[in-house]
CSV table of C-alpha atoms in Angstrom, one decimal:
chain,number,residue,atom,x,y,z
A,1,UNK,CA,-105.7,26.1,69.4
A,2,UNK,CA,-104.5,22.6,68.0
A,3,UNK,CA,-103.9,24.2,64.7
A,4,UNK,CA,-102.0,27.0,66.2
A,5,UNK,CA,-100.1,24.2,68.5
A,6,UNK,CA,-99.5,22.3,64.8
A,7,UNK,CA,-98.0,25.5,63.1
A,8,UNK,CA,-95.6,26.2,65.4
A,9,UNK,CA,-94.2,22.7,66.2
A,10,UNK,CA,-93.8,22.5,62.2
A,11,UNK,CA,-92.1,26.4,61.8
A,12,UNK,CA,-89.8,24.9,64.8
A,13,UNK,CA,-88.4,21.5,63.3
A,14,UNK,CA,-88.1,23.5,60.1
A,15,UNK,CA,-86.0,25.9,61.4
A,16,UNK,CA,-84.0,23.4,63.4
A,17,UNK,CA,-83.1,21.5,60.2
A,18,UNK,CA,-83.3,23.6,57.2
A,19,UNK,CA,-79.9,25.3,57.2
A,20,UNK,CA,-78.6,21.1,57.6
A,21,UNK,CA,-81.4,20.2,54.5
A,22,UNK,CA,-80.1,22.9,52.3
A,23,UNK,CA,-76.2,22.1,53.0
A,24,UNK,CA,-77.3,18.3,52.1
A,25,UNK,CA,-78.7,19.2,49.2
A,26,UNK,CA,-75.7,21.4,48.1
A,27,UNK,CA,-73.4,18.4,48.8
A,28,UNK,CA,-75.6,16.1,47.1
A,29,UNK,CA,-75.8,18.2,43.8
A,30,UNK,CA,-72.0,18.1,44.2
A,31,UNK,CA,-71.8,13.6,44.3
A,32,UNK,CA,-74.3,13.8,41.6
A,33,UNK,CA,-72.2,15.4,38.8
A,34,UNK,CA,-68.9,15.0,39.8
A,35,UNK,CA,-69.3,11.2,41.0
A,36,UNK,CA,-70.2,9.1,38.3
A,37,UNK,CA,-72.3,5.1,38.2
A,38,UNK,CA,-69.6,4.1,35.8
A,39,UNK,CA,-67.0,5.3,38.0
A,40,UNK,CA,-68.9,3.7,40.6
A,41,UNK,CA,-68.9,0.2,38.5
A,42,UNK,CA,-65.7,-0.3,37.7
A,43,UNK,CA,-65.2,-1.1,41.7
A,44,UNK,CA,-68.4,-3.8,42.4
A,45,UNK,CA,-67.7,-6.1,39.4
A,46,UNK,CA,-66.8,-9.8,40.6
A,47,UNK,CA,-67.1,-11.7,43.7
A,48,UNK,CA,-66.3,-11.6,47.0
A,49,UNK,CA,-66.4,-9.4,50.1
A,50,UNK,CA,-64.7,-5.8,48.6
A,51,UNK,CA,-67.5,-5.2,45.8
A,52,UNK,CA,-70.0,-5.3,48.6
A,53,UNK,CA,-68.3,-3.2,50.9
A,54,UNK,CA,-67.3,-1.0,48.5
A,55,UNK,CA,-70.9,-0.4,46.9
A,56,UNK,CA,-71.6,-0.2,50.8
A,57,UNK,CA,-69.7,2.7,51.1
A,58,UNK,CA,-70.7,4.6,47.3
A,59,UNK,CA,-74.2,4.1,48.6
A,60,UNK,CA,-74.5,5.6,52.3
A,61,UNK,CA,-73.7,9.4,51.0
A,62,UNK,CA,-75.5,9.0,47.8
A,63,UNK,CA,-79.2,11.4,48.7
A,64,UNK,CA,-81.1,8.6,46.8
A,65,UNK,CA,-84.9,7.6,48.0
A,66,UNK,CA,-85.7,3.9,48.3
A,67,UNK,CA,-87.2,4.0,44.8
A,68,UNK,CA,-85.0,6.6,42.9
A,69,UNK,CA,-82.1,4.1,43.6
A,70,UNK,CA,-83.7,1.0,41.8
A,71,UNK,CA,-83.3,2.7,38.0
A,72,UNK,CA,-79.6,3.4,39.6
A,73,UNK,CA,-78.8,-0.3,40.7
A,74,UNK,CA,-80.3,-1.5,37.3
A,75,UNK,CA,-77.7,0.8,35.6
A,76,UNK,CA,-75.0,-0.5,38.1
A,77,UNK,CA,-75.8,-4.2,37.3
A,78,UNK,CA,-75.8,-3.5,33.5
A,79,UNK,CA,-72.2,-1.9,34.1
A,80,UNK,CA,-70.6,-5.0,35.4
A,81,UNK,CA,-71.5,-4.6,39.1
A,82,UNK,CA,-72.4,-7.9,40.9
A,83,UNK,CA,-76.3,-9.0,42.4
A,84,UNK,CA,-74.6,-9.2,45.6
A,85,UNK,CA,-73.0,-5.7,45.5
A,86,UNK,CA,-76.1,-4.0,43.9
A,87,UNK,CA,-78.0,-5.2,46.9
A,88,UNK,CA,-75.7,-3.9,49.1
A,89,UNK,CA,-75.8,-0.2,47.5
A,90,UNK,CA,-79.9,-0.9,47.0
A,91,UNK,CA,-79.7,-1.4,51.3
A,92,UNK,CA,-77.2,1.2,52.3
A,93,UNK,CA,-78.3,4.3,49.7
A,94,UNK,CA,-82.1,5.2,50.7
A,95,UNK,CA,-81.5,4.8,54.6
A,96,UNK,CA,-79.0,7.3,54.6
A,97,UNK,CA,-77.8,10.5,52.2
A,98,UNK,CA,-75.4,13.5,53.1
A,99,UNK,CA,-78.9,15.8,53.4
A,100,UNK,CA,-80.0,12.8,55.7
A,101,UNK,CA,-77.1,12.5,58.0
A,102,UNK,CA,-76.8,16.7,58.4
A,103,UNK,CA,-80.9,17.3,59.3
A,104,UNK,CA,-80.7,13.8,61.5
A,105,UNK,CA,-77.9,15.9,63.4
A,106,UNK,CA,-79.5,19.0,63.1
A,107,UNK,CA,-82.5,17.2,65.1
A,108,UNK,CA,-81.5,14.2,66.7
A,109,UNK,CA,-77.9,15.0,67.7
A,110,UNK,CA,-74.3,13.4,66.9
A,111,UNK,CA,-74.8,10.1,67.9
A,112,UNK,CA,-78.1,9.6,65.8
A,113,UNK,CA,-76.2,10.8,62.9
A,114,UNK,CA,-73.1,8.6,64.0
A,115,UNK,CA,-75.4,5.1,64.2
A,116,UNK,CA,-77.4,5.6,61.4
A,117,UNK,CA,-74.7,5.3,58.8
A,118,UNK,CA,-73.3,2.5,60.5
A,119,UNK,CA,-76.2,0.9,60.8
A,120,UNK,CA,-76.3,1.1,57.1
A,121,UNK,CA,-73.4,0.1,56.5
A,122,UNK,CA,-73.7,-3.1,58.7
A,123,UNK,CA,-77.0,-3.7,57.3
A,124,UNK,CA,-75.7,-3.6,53.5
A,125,UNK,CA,-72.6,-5.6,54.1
A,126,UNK,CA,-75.0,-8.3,55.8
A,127,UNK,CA,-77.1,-8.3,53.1
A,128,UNK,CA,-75.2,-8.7,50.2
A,129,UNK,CA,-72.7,-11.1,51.3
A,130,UNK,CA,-75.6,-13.3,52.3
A,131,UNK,CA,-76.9,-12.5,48.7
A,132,UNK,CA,-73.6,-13.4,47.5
A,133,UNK,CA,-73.7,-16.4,49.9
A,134,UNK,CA,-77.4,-17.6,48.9
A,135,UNK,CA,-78.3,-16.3,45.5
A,136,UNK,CA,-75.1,-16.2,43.6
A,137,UNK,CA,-75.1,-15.0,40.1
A,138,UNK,CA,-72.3,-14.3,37.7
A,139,UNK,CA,-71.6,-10.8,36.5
A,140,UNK,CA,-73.6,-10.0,33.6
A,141,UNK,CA,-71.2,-8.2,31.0
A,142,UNK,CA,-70.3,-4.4,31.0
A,143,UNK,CA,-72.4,-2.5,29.1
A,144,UNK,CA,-71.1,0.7,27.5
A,145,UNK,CA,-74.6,2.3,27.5
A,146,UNK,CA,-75.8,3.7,30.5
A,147,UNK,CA,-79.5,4.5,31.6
A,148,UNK,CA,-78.8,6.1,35.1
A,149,UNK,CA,-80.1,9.4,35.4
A,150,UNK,CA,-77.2,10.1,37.2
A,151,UNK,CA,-74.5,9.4,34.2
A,152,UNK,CA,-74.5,12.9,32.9
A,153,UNK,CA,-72.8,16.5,33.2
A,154,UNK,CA,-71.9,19.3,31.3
A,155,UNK,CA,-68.1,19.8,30.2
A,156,UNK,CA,-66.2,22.6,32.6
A,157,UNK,CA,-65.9,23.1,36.1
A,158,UNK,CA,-67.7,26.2,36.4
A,159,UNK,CA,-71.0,24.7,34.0
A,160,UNK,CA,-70.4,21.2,36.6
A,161,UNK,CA,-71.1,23.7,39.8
A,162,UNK,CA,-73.8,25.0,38.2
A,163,UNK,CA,-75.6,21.8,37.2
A,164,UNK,CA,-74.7,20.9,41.2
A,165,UNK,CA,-76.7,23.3,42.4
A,166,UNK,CA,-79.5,23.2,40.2
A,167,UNK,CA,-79.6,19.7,40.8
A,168,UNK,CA,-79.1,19.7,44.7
A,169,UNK,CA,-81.7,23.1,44.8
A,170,UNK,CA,-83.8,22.2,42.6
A,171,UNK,CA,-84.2,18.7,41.2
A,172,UNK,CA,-83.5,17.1,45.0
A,173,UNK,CA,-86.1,19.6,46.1
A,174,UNK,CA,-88.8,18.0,43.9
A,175,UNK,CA,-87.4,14.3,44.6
A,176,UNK,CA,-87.5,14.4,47.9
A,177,UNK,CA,-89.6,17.7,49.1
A,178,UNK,CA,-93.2,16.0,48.9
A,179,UNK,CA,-91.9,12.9,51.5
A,180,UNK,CA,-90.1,15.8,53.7
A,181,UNK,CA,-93.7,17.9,53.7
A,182,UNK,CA,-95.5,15.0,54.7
A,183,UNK,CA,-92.7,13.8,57.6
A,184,UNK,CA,-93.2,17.3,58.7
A,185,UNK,CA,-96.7,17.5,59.0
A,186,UNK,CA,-97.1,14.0,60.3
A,187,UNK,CA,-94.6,15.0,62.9
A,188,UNK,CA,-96.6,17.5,63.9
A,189,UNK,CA,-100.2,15.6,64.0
A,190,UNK,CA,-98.4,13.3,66.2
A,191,UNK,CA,-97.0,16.0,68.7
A,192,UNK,CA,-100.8,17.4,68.7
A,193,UNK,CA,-103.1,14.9,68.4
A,194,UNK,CA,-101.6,11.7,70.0
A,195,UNK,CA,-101.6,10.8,73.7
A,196,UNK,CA,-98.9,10.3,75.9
A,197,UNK,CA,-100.9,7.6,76.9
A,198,UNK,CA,-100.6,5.3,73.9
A,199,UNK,CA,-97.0,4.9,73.5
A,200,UNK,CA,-96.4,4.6,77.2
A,201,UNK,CA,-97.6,1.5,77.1
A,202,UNK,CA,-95.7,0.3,74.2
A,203,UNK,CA,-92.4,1.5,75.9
A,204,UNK,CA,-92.8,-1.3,78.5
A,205,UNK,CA,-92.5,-4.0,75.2
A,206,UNK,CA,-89.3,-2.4,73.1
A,207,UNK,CA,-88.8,-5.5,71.0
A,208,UNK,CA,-93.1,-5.3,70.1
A,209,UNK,CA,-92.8,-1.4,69.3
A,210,UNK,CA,-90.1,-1.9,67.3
A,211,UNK,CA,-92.1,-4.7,65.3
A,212,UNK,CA,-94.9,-2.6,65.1
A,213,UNK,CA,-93.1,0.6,63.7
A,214,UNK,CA,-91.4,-1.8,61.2
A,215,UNK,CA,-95.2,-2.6,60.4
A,216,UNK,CA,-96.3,0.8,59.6
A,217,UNK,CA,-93.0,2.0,58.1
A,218,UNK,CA,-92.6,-0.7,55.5
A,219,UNK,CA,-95.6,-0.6,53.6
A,220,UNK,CA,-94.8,3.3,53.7
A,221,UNK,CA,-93.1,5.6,51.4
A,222,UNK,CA,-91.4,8.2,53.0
A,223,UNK,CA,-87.0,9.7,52.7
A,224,UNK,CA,-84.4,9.3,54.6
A,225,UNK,CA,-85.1,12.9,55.7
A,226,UNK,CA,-88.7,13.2,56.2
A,227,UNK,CA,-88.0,10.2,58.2
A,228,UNK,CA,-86.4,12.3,61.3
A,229,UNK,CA,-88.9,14.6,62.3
A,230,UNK,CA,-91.5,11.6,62.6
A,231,UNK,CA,-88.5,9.8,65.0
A,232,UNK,CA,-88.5,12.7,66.5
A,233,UNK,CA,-91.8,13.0,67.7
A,234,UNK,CA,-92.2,9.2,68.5
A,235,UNK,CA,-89.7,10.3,71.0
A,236,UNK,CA,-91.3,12.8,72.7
A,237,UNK,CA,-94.3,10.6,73.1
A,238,UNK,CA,-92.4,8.4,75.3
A,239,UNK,CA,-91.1,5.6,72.8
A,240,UNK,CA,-87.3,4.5,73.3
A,241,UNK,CA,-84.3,6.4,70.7
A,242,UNK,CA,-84.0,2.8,69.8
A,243,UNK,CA,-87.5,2.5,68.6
A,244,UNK,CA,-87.6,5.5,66.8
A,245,UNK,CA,-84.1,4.4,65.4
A,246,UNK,CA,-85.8,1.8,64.0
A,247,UNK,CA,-88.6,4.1,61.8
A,248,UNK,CA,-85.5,5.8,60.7
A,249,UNK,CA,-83.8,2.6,59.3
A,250,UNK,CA,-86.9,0.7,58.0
A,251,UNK,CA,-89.1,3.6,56.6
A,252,UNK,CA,-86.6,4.7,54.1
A,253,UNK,CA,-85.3,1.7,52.8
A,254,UNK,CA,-88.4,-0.4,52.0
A,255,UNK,CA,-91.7,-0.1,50.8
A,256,UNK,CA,-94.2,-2.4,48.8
A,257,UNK,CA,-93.2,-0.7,45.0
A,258,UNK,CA,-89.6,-0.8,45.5
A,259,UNK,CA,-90.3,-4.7,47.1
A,260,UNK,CA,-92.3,-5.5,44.1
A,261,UNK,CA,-89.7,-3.9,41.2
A,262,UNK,CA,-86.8,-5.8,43.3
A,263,UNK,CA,-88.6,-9.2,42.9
A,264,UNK,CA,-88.7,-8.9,39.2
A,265,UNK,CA,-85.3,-7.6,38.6
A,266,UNK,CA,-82.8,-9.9,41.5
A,267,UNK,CA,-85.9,-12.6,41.8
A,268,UNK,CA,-87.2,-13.5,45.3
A,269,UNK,CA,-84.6,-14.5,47.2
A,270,UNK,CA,-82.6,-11.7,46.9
A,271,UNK,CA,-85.5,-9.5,47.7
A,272,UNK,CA,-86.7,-11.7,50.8
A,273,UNK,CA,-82.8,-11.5,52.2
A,274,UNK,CA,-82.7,-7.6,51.0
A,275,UNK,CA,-86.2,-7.1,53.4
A,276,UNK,CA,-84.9,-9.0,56.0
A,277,UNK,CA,-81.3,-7.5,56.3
A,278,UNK,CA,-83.5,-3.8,57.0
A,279,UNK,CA,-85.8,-5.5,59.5
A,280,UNK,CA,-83.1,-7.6,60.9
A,281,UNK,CA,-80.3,-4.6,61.5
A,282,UNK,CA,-82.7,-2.1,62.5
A,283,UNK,CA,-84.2,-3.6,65.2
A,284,UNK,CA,-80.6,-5.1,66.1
A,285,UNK,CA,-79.4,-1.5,66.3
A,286,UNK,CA,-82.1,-0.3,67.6
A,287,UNK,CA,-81.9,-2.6,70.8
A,288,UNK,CA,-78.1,-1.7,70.9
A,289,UNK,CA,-79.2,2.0,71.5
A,290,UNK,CA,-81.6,0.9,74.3
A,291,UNK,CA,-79.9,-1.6,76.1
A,292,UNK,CA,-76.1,-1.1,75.8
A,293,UNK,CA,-75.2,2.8,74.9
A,294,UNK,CA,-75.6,4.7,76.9
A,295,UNK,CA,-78.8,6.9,77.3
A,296,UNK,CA,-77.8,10.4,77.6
A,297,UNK,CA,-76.6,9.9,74.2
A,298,UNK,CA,-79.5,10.4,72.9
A,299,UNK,CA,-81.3,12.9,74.5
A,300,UNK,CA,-83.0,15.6,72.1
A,301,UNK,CA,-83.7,18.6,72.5
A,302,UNK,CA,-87.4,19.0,73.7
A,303,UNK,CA,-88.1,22.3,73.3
A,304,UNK,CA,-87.5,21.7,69.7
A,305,UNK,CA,-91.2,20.4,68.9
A,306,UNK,CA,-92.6,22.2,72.3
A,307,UNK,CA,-96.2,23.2,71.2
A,308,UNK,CA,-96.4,26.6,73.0
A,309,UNK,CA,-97.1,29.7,70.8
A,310,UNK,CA,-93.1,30.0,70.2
A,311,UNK,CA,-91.0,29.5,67.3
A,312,UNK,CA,-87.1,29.0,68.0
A,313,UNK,CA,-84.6,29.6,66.0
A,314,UNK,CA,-82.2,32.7,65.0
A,315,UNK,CA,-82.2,34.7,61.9
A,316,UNK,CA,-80.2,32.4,59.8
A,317,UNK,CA,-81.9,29.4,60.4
A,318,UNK,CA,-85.3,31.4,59.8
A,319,UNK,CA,-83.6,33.0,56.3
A,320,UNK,CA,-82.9,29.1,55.7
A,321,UNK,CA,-86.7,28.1,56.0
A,322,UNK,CA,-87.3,30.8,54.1
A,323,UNK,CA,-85.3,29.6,51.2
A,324,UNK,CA,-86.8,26.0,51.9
A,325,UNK,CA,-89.6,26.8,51.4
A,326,UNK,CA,-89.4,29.0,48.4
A,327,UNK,CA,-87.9,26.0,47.0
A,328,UNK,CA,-90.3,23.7,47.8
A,329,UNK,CA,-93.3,25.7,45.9
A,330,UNK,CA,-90.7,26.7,42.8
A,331,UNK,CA,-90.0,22.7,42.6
A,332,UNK,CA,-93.8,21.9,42.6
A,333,UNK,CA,-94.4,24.4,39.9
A,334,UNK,CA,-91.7,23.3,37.6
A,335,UNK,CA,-92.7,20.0,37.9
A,336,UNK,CA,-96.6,20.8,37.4
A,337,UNK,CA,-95.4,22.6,34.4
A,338,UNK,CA,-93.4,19.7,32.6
A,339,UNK,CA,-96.8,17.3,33.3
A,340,UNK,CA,-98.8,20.5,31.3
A,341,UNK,CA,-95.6,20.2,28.4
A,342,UNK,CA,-96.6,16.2,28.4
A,343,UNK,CA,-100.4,16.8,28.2
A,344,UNK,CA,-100.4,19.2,25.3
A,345,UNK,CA,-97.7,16.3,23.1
A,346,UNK,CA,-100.0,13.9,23.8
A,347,UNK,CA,-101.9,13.4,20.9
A,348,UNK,CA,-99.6,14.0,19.0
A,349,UNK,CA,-97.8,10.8,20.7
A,350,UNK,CA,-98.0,7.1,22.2
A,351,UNK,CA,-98.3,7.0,25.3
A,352,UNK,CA,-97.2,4.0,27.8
A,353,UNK,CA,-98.3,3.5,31.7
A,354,UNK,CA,-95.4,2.2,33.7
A,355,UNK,CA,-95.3,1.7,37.1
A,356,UNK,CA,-92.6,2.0,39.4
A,357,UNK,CA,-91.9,5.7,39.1
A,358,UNK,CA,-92.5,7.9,42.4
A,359,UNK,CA,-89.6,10.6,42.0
A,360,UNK,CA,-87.7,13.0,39.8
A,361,UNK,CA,-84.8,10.0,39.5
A,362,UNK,CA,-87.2,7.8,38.2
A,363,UNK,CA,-88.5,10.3,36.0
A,364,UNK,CA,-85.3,12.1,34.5
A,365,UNK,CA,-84.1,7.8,34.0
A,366,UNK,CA,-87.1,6.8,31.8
A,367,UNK,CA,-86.6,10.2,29.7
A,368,UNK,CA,-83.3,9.3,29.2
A,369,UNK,CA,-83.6,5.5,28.5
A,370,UNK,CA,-86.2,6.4,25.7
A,371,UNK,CA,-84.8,9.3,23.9
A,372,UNK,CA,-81.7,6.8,23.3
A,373,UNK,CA,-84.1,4.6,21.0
A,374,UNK,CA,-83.6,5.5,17.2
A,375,UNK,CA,-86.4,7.5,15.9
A,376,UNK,CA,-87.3,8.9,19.0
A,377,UNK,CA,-88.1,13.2,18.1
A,378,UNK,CA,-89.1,13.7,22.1
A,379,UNK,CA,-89.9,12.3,25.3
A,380,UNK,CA,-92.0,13.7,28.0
A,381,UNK,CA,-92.6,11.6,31.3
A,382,UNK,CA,-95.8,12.7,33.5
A,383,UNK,CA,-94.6,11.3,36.6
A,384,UNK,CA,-98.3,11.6,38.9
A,385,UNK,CA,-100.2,9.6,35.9
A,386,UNK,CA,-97.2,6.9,35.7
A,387,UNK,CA,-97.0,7.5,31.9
A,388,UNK,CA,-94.5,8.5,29.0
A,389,UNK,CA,-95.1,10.2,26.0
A,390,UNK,CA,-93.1,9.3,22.9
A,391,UNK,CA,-93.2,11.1,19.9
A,392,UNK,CA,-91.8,9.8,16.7
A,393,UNK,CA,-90.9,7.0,14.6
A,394,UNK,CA,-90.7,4.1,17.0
A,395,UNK,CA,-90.7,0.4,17.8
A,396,UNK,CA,-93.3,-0.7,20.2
A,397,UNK,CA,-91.3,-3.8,21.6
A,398,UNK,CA,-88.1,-1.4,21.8
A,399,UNK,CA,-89.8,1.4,24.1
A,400,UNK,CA,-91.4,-1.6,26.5
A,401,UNK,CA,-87.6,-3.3,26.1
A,402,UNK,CA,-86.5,0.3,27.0
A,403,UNK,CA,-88.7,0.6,30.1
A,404,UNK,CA,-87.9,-2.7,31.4
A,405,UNK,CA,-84.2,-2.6,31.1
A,406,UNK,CA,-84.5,0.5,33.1
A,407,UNK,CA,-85.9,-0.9,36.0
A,408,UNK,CA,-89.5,0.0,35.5
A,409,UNK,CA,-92.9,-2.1,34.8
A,410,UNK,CA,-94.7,-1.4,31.4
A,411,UNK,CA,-98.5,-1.6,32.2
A,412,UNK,CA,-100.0,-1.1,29.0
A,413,UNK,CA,-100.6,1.7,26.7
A,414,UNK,CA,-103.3,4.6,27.1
C-alpha cells in the first residue's frame, strides 16, 4: 500500500509542475544562447554598489545549479568582473532559475515564486557588497578568451532557436534531471513514511527548524527545482512556509564541493561571507514569511501530494509528464553514451581526475577549456568517474593550468 501511496503522490507533483518545468527549460535554452558571459562582463567590472546589483540581477534568471555556476563565475572573473560582483552572481544564480521560479509557482503559489527571487536578490546584494566591504580585490584584467560553457552559439536565428531548445530539452534535462528525480522521490518518502508527529514538534521552535533544515540542506546537493517538491512536503507535515522557505534558499545555493572550490578560487573570507549571506537571508526571510505576511499567502494546495489512489491533473499537464519523462530517460542515455565514447579513447589517451564536476555545465566547460590547448586532437569528459580524456600532443602542466583556470581541482592522473 505505501508504494502505491508513493507512486501516486510522485505522478501528482509531476503533473502539477511539469508543464511549468518544461516552459523553464524552454526559456532557459533561450538566456543560454542568446545572452552571453561576455556580455554579461562588460557590466560587473569595477567597484562599487552597480556591478553587484547588476550581477544580482544576470544571475536570479540564469537555470544554473550551485555547482554548474562556479566554471561560469571563473569565466566572469577572467572577463573583468569584480570578486565582489562574482559573489553576488555565485549567491543569486543556483537559488533561483526561470525553470525554478515557474515549477515553485506551479507548486507553491505566487507568493513563493514572488519571495524567492527577492530573497535572492537581497541575499546576493548583501553578500557581495560585504565582499566588496571585507575582502576587496582589484579587477584582474579582461581576458579575451573565454572558458564558460555558456560563450557559444551557432550563427542565424533560426540555427540559435534550435541550439535553445536542444539545450533547454536536452542538455538542462541532464544538468538538472538527476537532482529533480531525487527531490521527487524524496518528496514522496517524506509524504509516506514520516510522521506527523516529528515535525509537530519542531513547529513549536521555528528559529531551531530552520537551523536544522539549513543543517541537512547545506551539506546537500540538490536544484533550485528539485528543491520545491521537498518544501512542499515539509509543509504538509506541519513545518511553517517559512521553514520550508528556508530548504528552498539554502539547499540550492550551498553544498560542501561548491564550498570547497569557492575557498580556493575567492580564498576564505569570501567564501565564509558567501555561506553566511545564504544562511543569514534565508532564515531572515523565512521568519518574515512566518511572523509578518500574512498566512493565507501561502497556503498550498493539499490535495496536490494527497496519498489516496488518485492522480490529478488534466490532459495537458499529463501529455507534459509524459514528455518529462521521455526526456529524462533520452538525457540519461545520451549522457551514458558519451562516458562509453570516453572509455573506448582511453588508451589511446591521458587521462586526468578532477574534482569539482557534478553537472553537464561543468562537463561541456572542461571540454571546452582543453580542446583550446594547442595540440589537443580530442577531448572527452566522463563526468561520473571525475575524469578527462585527452588525446594528442600535449603539455602536462598546460592541461592541469587548463583545469585550474577553469574552476576545477586536478587530482592526479589515472
Amino acid at each position: 500500500m505505501n508504494l502505491t501511496h508513493i507512486l501516486y503522490s510522485l505522478l501528482n507533483i509531476l503533473n502539477e509542475m511539469s508543464p511549468y518545468i518544461l516552459l523553464g527549460f524552454l526559456i532557459a535554452g533561450i538566456l543560454q544562447v542568446f545572452v552571453k558571459p561576455a556580455t554579461m562582463s562588460r557590466h560587473l567590472s569595477g567597484n562599487g554598489w552597480k556591478p553587484v546589483v547588476k550581477a544580482a540581477l544576470f544571475g536570479i534568471p540564469l537555470p544554473l545549479c550551485s555547482c554548474g555556476v562556479l566554471p561560469t563565475a571563473v569565466s566572469l572573473r577572467r572577463q573583468g568582473a569584480s570578486k565582489a560582483a562574482s559573489t553576488s552572481f555565485l549567491i543569486a544564480t543556483p537559488q533561483t532559475g526561470v525553470d525554478s521560479i515557474a515549477a515553485t509557482y506551479s507548486l507553491l503559489g505566487l507568493p513563493f515564486a514572488i519571495v524567492r527571487p527577492v530573497a535572492a536578490l537581497v541575499g546576493a546584494m548583501a553578500g557581495g557588497l560585504a565582499v566588496g566591504k571585507f575582502d576587496p580585490e582589484e579587477p584582474i584584467q579582461t581576458s579575451v578568451e573565454t572558458d564558460s560553457c555558456c560563450d557559444t552559439a551557432p550563427n542565424g536565428f533560426f540555427r540559435k532557436i534550435g541550439a535553445a531548445i536542444k539545450y533547454g530539452m536536452v542538455d538542462m534535462v541532464a544538468s538538472v534531471g538527476k537532482w529533480l528525480v531525487i527531490g521527487l522521490v524524496v518528496a514522496a518518502l517524506i509524504t509516506v513514511f514520516v510522521p506527523d508527529s516529528i515535525f509537530l514538534g519542531l513547529s513549536d521552535y521555528p528559529l531551531l527548524a530552520m537551523l536544522a533544515v539549513v543543517a541537512v540542506a547545506v551539506p546537500m546537493y540538490i536544484c533550485a527545482t528539485g528543491s520545491i517538491p521537498i518544501a512542499l512536503s515539509l509543509i504538509m507535515k506541519g513545518l511553517s512556509p517559512g521553514i520550508a522557505f528556508v530548504m528552498l534558499m539554502a539547499g540550492p545555493a550551498a553544498n560542501f564541493a561548491s564550498i570547497m572550490i569557492l575557498n580556493r578560487t575567492h580564498g576564505k573570507k569570501a567564501t565564509m561571507i558567501y555561506v553566511a549571506s545564504v544562511v543569514v537571508t534565508a532564515i531572515a526571510f523565512g521568519l518574515l514569511i512566518d511572523l509578518v505576511l500574512p498566512a493565507e499567502w501561502f497556503a498550498v494546495n493539499r490535495t496536490v501530494v494527497a496519498d489516496s489512489c488518485h492522480i490529478e491533473g488534466n490532459w495537458f499537464s499529463l501529455a507534459c509528464s509524459i514528455l518529462l519523462i521521455g526526456l529524462l530517460i533520452y538525457s540519461s542515455i545520451a549522457v551514458k553514451n558519451h562516458h562509453n565514447h570516453t572509455i573506448t579513447h582511453q588508451n589511446m589517451t591521458e587521462t586526468y581526475a578532477i574534482k569539482g564536476m557534478a553537472c553537464q555545465h561543468c562537463r561541456a566547460t572542461v571540454e571546452k577549456a582543453l580542446s583550446s590547448l594547442e595540440g589537443v586532437e580530442s577531448v572527452t569528459v566522463n563526468l561520473s568517474e571525475g575524469s578527462a580524456s585527452v588525446e594528442g600532443k600535449v603539455d602536462r602542466a598546460k592541461v592541469i593550468e587548463a583545469i585550474e583556470r577553469a574552476g576545477f581541482e586536478f587530482a592526479g592522473e589515472k
